[in-house]
Amino acid sequence: MSRGPALGAPALSDPLSRERHRILHAVQDRLDDVAKTAVAVMRTEIPSYALQDERFFDDVRDQVLTHYRMQLAALAGGRDIAPEDLVFSRAAAMRRARAGFALEDWISAFRVGRQVLWDVLLDCAGTSAEAQQAALSLVTPLMRYVDFASTHAAQAYVEYQQHVVADADRERRDLLDQLLAGAAPTRGPLLAAAQAYGIGPHSPMMAVVAVCVGDTRTGDLTSAEHGYATSASIGIAGPWAGRTLVVVRHGEVVAVPVVRTGMDAEDICTHFEAVQRRLAREGTMLSMGISTVAEGACELPRAYEEARAALDLVPSGGGVAALPRLSPFDYLALRADDLARQLVDPRVRALLEEDRRRGDTLAATVRAFAEADLNLRLAADRLRIHHNTAHYRLRRIEERTGHNPRRIADLLELLVALAIRDGAGEGGDHQ
């Protein structure tokens, strides 16, 4: 069986040994007051403790007294501390973890208890050289005890948190599986979980699917830990109140944000685009697809498939494809295959490639002309160029390609060619 630290007295002269026992007995006589002092200091120095009631502090006082008695008995009797001696402390650590206290607060309580006990030991020792030397002989065993006890407490915290995380992950996965089957839970723990995320049978929601495609700092392919980092970042509330259901599954991160009152699909898209950019700056590059709005759980399977399909629109280097921001024309152009690209007039394809290398001025003119409803003067104003310059550009396009942008059919073919070119991911990230 493993043993704890040796807390017995080192080889001391008889006078020092007597001084050591005198000090320990003096502290023992004041132990109740010492414990009360330690609890009072914890209450002052640990903010989360200050908010608790007297029942909590009764428990803390019992813990402090038990630790003090064990240390003093070991120091006086020359025995070691065994792990089974600290079962009471592990149980208390689990109670604190279950109540939501941070591990650093629990460790701070150990620090306070040690300091208060040491101050009392020095006070009981007195000022003689022999007493001071006897007190110093207690420093190492006291530190060993605190290290040993706090390590056991930390292990209890970790064990509890591992169970909590595993249970929470399982619950989120079960909830997502039911939602992706087209039904919202109606009873039991999954209903409570759904309500915690604001999800009801008829709640408007969207599906977001993200996959890690690389590390922006090293260029390495990302590991599973990036998925959990992504999950944690997405789970943080955005411009809305409440949490978002986020699950890591099958190599992808799936989020189900609810479109709450006062929000629209654009708010969701903006938030997740910001998440993608922030994670890219921190080292995790994502490809992210965002669905249209599902009106209730029955439509969520369709939204999930949309989000997965949207991933195909993201360039290989990562980015965001948000379907609510795309027109049917944009979507069809972005989904174009190699055959569609081959069907583009070679003259148009050659001109657009050349134009891109020169700054895309002709492409910008075509787009502005279409957006201005074929009003060339308005298009020129929006481009901040003279209308004669805009007229020259349209004439040059017609001369080079045989397509007159003033004719609807020709203009449409030019716009399709532009959308196919840009959708291929050759001209930069597509958002």
XYZ file of N, CA, C and O in Angstrom, residues 126-246:
484
model
N 7.498 31.005 20.949
C 8.221 31.999 21.731
C 9.454 32.474 20.995
O 9.658 32.169 19.810
N 10.303 33.194 21.709
C 11.425 33.867 21.048
C 12.790 33.271 21.377
O 13.805 33.725 20.844
N 12.841 32.264 22.243
C 14.151 31.686 22.563
C 14.739 30.988 21.346
O 14.019 30.497 20.483
N 16.042 30.920 21.288
C 16.718 30.295 20.146
C 16.348 28.821 20.041
O 16.138 28.298 18.935
N 16.254 28.160 21.167
C 15.911 26.735 21.155
C 14.503 26.513 20.636
O 14.240 25.604 19.850
N 13.563 27.374 21.073
C 12.174 27.257 20.622
C 12.057 27.543 19.126
O 11.326 26.871 18.402
N 12.788 28.557 18.671
C 12.751 28.895 17.247
C 13.302 27.753 16.408
O 12.771 27.429 15.347
N 14.356 27.112 16.880
C 14.934 25.982 16.151
C 13.970 24.806 16.124
O 13.833 24.120 15.100
N 13.264 24.569 17.230
C 12.269 23.493 17.272
C 11.116 23.786 16.309
O 10.610 22.888 15.631
N 10.719 25.062 16.250
C 9.643 25.435 15.328
C 10.064 25.207 13.877
O 9.291 24.715 13.045
N 11.315 25.560 13.587
C 11.802 25.376 12.218
C 11.808 23.905 11.804
O 11.660 23.582 10.631
N 11.954 23.009 12.771
C 11.940 21.581 12.440
C 10.571 21.110 11.971
O 10.435 20.005 11.440
N 9.561 21.964 12.176
C 8.193 21.601 11.771
C 7.860 22.058 10.348
O 6.854 21.642 9.790
N 8.696 22.908 9.791
C 8.369 23.501 8.480
C 8.244 22.436 7.399
O 7.228 22.358 6.690
N 9.262 21.616 7.239
C 9.251 20.627 6.149
C 8.102 19.638 6.264
O 7.381 19.415 5.277
N 7.856 19.010 7.429
C 6.730 18.074 7.495
C 5.371 18.736 7.265
O 4.487 18.131 6.674
N 5.212 19.986 7.717
C 3.944 20.680 7.459
C 3.749 20.913 5.963
O 2.647 20.734 5.425
N 4.796 21.328 5.261
C 4.707 21.538 3.820
C 4.409 20.227 3.103
O 3.621 20.192 2.153
N 5.027 19.145 3.562
C 4.765 17.842 2.941
C 3.301 17.452 3.101
O 2.677 16.925 2.181
N 2.763 17.709 4.284
C 1.369 17.347 4.512
C 0.451 18.142 3.579
O -0.451 17.584 2.944
N 0.668 19.446 3.500
C -0.202 20.287 2.662
C -0.095 19.870 1.196
O -1.098 19.782 0.487
N 1.128 19.588 0.744
C 1.296 19.139 -0.645
C 0.548 17.831 -0.892
O -0.138 17.679 -1.908
N 0.684 16.899 0.034
C 0.050 15.596 -0.105
C -1.474 15.721 -0.084
O -2.185 15.170 -0.941
N -1.991 16.480 0.883
C -3.444 16.622 1.019
C -4.049 17.392 -0.152
O -5.113 17.029 -0.669
N -3.377 18.456 -0.597
C -3.924 19.243 -1.707
C -3.879 18.460 -3.015
O -4.757 18.607 -3.870
N -2.856 17.601 -3.177
C -2.799 16.747 -4.371
C -3.987 15.793 -4.402
O -4.613 15.590 -5.454
N -4.319 15.194 -3.260
C -5.481 14.319 -3.205
C -6.767 15.091 -3.502
O -7.665 14.579 -4.174
N -6.844 16.312 -3.005
C -8.028 17.131 -3.279
C -8.145 17.426 -4.772
O -9.231 17.349 -5.360
N -7.016 17.775 -5.400
C -7.033 18.065 -6.834
C -7.457 16.837 -7.634
O -8.211 16.947 -8.612
N -6.975 15.660 -7.228
C -7.380 14.429 -7.916
C -8.883 14.207 -7.816
O -9.536 13.795 -8.780
N -9.446 14.493 -6.641
C -10.892 14.347 -6.470
C -11.647 15.306 -7.384
O -12.664 14.946 -7.983
N -11.144 16.540 -7.486
C -11.774 17.506 -8.394
C -11.746 16.996 -9.830
O -12.748 17.034 -10.548
N -10.567 16.539 -10.262
C -10.420 16.071 -11.645
C -11.337 14.885 -11.911
O -12.003 14.821 -12.955
N -11.398 13.951 -10.983
C -12.278 12.788 -11.157
C -13.724 13.230 -11.310
O -14.451 12.742 -12.182
N -14.150 14.150 -10.456
C -15.531 14.619 -10.532
C -15.794 15.316 -11.863
O -16.796 15.059 -12.537
N -14.877 16.206 -12.265
C -15.075 16.955 -13.503
C -15.070 16.043 -14.720
O -15.800 16.273 -15.687
N -14.255 14.974 -14.679
C -14.256 14.024 -15.789
C -15.616 13.347 -15.916
O -16.133 13.168 -17.024
N -16.199 12.973 -14.785
C -17.538 12.367 -14.820
C -18.568 13.366 -15.333
O -19.443 13.027 -16.140
N -18.463 14.608 -14.852
C -19.425 15.628 -15.270
C -19.319 15.888 -16.760
O -20.324 15.957 -17.481
N -18.067 16.039 -17.257
C -17.866 16.306 -18.684
C -18.375 15.143 -19.523
O -19.044 15.330 -20.550
N -18.065 13.911 -19.083
C -18.521 12.739 -19.837
C -20.039 12.682 -19.873
O -20.641 12.421 -20.926
N -20.681 12.937 -18.728
C -22.145 12.910 -18.682
C -22.732 14.014 -19.548
O -23.723 13.803 -20.256
N -22.130 15.213 -19.476
C -22.642 16.333 -20.269
C -22.475 16.067 -21.760
O -23.377 16.360 -22.558
N -21.303 15.522 -22.157
C -21.087 15.188 -23.569
C -22.117 14.176 -24.054
O -22.673 14.307 -25.153
N -22.358 13.160 -23.243
C -23.322 12.117 -23.610
C -24.727 12.715 -23.746
O -25.450 12.406 -24.696
N -25.083 13.592 -22.828
C -26.413 14.205 -22.879
C -26.559 15.085 -24.113
O -27.601 15.048 -24.794
N -25.512 15.876 -24.424
C -25.587 16.724 -25.618
C -25.682 15.894 -26.889
O -26.438 16.231 -27.809
N -24.900 14.811 -26.963
C -24.958 13.957 -28.151
C -26.347 13.330 -28.295
O -26.900 13.272 -29.403
N -26.896 12.860 -27.190
C -28.228 12.248 -27.243
C -29.270 13.270 -27.680
O -30.174 12.952 -28.463
N -29.146 14.490 -27.160
C -30.093 15.538 -27.538
C -29.972 15.867 -29.023
O -30.981 15.967 -29.736
N -28.741 16.011 -29.514
C -28.563 16.322 -30.931
C -29.074 15.185 -31.807
O -29.725 15.438 -32.836
N -28.808 13.951 -31.427
C -29.286 12.816 -32.215
C -30.810 12.837 -32.331
O -31.364 12.566 -33.406
N -31.484 13.161 -31.230
C -32.950 13.205 -31.291
C -33.429 14.351 -32.167
O -34.377 14.202 -32.951
N -32.774 15.503 -32.064
C -33.162 16.645 -32.893
C -32.923 16.358 -34.370
O -33.732 16.731 -35.233
N -31.805 15.679 -34.677
C -31.511 15.369 -36.079
C -32.414 14.265 -36.614
O -32.447 14.021 -37.825
N -33.143 13.613 -35.715
C -34.163 12.664 -36.143
C -35.492 13.368 -36.399
O -36.469 12.728 -36.803
N -35.513 14.687 -36.138
C -36.705 15.475 -36.450
C -37.681 15.638 -35.312
O -38.831 16.034 -35.545
N -37.275 15.357 -34.085
C -38.197 15.467 -32.951
C -37.505 16.110 -31.769
O -36.344 15.827 -31.481
N -38.235 16.987 -31.074
C -37.729 17.579 -29.845
C -38.152 16.695 -28.675
O -39.231 16.096 -28.696
N -37.307 16.564 -27.644
C -37.692 15.736 -26.490
C -38.908 16.317 -25.774
O -39.094 17.541 -25.737
N -39.710 15.457 -25.210
C -40.940 15.892 -24.544
C -40.933 15.622 -23.045
O -41.821 16.097 -22.334
N -39.961 14.849 -22.566
C -39.911 14.576 -21.126
C -38.508 14.102 -20.747
O -37.684 13.799 -21.603
N -38.288 14.053 -19.436
C -37.047 13.517 -18.929
C -35.871 14.479 -19.013
O -36.031 15.669 -19.322
N -34.671 13.970 -18.766
C -33.463 14.821 -18.751
C -33.201 15.529 -20.077
O -32.709 16.660 -20.079
N -33.534 14.875 -21.190
C -33.273 15.530 -22.481
C -34.167 16.751 -22.679
O -33.764 17.734 -23.306
N -35.402 16.702 -22.148
C -36.278 17.873 -22.226
C -35.663 19.024 -21.439
O -35.631 20.170 -21.915
N -35.173 18.730 -20.238
C -34.537 19.773 -19.436
C -33.315 20.338 -20.143
O -33.076 21.549 -20.135
N -32.535 19.454 -20.780
C -31.353 19.916 -21.506
C -31.753 20.806 -22.679
O -31.135 21.852 -22.914
N -32.771 20.403 -23.431
C -33.229 21.204 -24.564
C -33.690 22.583 -24.098
O -33.376 23.611 -24.723
N -34.424 22.623 -22.999
C -34.905 23.901 -22.486
C -33.755 24.791 -22.053
O -33.822 26.018 -22.202
N -32.693 24.187 -21.531
C -31.529 24.974 -21.124
C -30.891 25.678 -22.315
O -30.281 26.744 -22.156
N -31.023 25.097 -23.504
C -30.481 25.709 -24.722
C -31.533 26.530 -25.471
O -31.261 27.024 -26.565
N -32.724 26.654 -24.901
C -33.789 27.429 -25.546
C -34.461 26.712 -26.695
O -35.105 27.349 -27.531
N -34.323 25.382 -26.740
C -34.847 24.606 -27.856
C -36.196 23.997 -27.485
O -36.302 23.276 -26.485
N -37.206 24.294 -28.288
C -38.524 23.702 -28.130
C -38.973 23.079 -29.431
O -38.303 23.220 -30.466
N -40.121 22.389 -29.447
C -40.579 21.713 -30.670
C -40.731 22.657 -31.858
O -40.530 22.257 -33.005
N -41.093 23.923 -31.585
C -41.358 24.857 -32.680
C -40.379 26.030 -32.699
O -40.634 27.028 -33.374
N -39.270 25.910 -31.990
C -38.289 27.003 -31.959
C -37.610 27.155 -33.318
O -37.158 26.169 -33.899
N -37.519 28.389 -33.829
C -36.727 28.593 -35.054
C -35.248 28.441 -34.733
O -34.752 29.037 -33.770
N -34.560 27.613 -35.483
C -33.146 27.386 -35.221
C -32.421 27.123 -36.529
O -33.037 26.927 -37.571
N -31.111 27.102 -36.432
C -30.273 26.872 -37.597
C -29.262 25.785 -37.263
O -29.052 25.460 -36.091
N -28.659 25.238 -38.271
C -27.598 24.241 -38.070
C -26.293 24.826 -38.594
O -26.256 25.449 -39.658
N -25.242 24.630 -37.821
C -23.897 25.057 -38.214
C -22.984 23.844 -38.112
O -22.967 23.169 -37.074
N -22.267 23.548 -39.176
C -21.324 22.433 -39.172
C -19.935 22.995 -39.460
O -19.742 23.720 -40.436
N -18.994 22.673 -38.587
C -17.614 23.157 -38.748
C -16.655 21.978 -38.724
O -16.848 21.025 -37.964
N -15.633 22.042 -39.562
C -14.565 21.045 -39.549
C -13.233 21.777 -39.518
O -13.084 22.846 -40.108
N -12.266 21.223 -38.797
C -10.931 21.807 -38.715
C -10.126 21.381 -39.938
O -10.065 20.195 -40.254
N -9.516 22.339 -40.603
C -8.774 22.023 -41.825
C -7.287 22.273 -41.689
O -6.525 21.900 -42.572
N -6.837 22.910 -40.627
C -5.404 23.131 -40.477
C -5.081 24.022 -39.313
O -5.955 24.615 -38.694
N -3.793 24.088 -38.990
C -3.284 24.945 -37.933
C -2.609 26.132 -38.593
O -1.661 25.975 -39.360
N -3.090 27.337 -38.297
C -2.584 28.531 -38.966
C -1.169 28.894 -38.552
O -0.521 29.710 -39.197
N -0.683 28.300 -37.469
C 0.669 28.627 -37.016
C 1.696 27.621 -37.519
O 2.806 27.981 -37.887
N 1.325 26.336 -37.534
C 2.296 25.305 -37.900
C 2.038 24.702 -39.268
O 2.912 24.083 -39.855
N 0.799 24.828 -39.760
C 0.443 24.201 -41.021
C 0.090 22.740 -40.882
O -0.239 22.078 -41.866
N 0.156 22.220 -39.655
C -0.159 20.814 -39.450
C -1.660 20.586 -39.536
O -2.464 21.479 -39.299
N -2.024 19.338 -39.875
C -3.423 18.962 -39.792
C -3.834 18.990 -38.337
O -3.073 18.632 -37.442
N -5.055 19.415 -38.065
C -5.484 19.582 -36.690
C -5.840 18.252 -36.060
O -6.195 17.298 -36.724
N -5.734 18.201 -34.746
C -6.070 17.002 -33.981
C -7.408 17.184 -33.303
O -8.053 18.221 -33.427
N -7.823 16.136 -32.552
C -9.139 16.166 -31.915
C -9.280 17.329 -30.949
O -10.364 17.858 -30.761
N -8.160 17.760 -30.352
C -8.263 18.822 -29.355
C -8.771 20.117 -29.973
O -9.422 20.921 -29.306
N -8.518 20.331 -31.274
C -9.033 21.523 -31.928
C -10.555 21.484 -31.984
O -11.216 22.520 -31.911
N -11.119 20.283 -32.135
C -12.569 20.163 -32.154
C -13.185 20.605 -30.850
O -14.197 21.313 -30.827
N -12.547 20.225 -29.734
C -13.081 20.623 -28.439
C -12.835 22.102 -28.168
O -13.650 22.765 -27.526
N -11.731 22.636 -28.659
C -11.501 24.076 -28.533
C -12.553 24.842 -29.333
O -13.091 25.860 -28.884
N -12.862 24.333 -30.526
C -13.904 24.942 -31.346
C -15.240 24.871 -30.634
O -16.000 25.843 -30.584
N -15.539 23.708 -30.073
C -16.802 23.530 -29.360
C -16.933 24.527 -28.227
O -17.989 25.143 -28.047
N -15.872 24.705 -27.460
C -15.919 25.631 -26.337
C -16.129 27.067 -26.814
O -16.904 27.827 -26.223
N -15.455 27.459 -27.912
C -15.593 28.821 -28.426
C -16.996 29.083 -28.952
O -17.564 30.150 -28.743
N -17.564 28.102 -29.651
C -18.897 28.272 -30.208
C -19.941 28.290 -29.105
O -20.948 29.001 -29.179
N -19.711 27.503 -28.056
C -20.702 27.394 -26.992
C -20.886 28.669 -26.202
O -21.896 28.845 -25.529
N -19.910 29.578 -26.247
C -20.037 30.841 -25.533
C -21.129 31.677 -26.182
O -21.215 31.786 -27.393
N -21.984 32.275 -25.359
C -23.108 33.056 -25.886
C -22.606 34.184 -26.771
O -21.606 34.822 -26.486
N -23.330 34.432 -27.835
C -23.005 35.514 -28.736
C -23.867 36.726 -28.434
O -24.018 37.115 -27.276
N -24.482 37.327 -29.440
C -25.291 38.521 -29.203
C -26.644 38.193 -28.597
O -27.495 39.051 -28.497
N -26.848 36.933 -28.208
C -28.108 36.540 -27.608
C -27.874 36.008 -26.198
O -26.769 35.622 -25.842
N -28.920 35.958 -25.406
C -28.808 35.402 -24.057
C -28.901 33.880 -24.140
O -29.570 33.328 -25.001
N -28.266 33.214 -23.223
C -28.359 31.757 -23.175
C -27.218 31.073 -23.904
O -26.369 31.699 -24.518
N -27.230 29.749 -23.834
C -26.156 28.949 -24.417
C -26.581 28.368 -25.757
O -27.747 28.402 -26.122
N -25.607 27.832 -26.475
C -25.862 27.179 -27.755
C -25.477 25.714 -27.640
O -24.405 25.392 -27.133
N -26.348 24.830 -28.119
C -26.030 23.408 -28.143
C -24.907 23.168 -29.144
O -25.038 23.506 -30.326
N -23.797 22.596 -28.682
C -22.638 22.310 -29.534
C -22.162 20.903 -29.220
O -21.999 20.542 -28.051
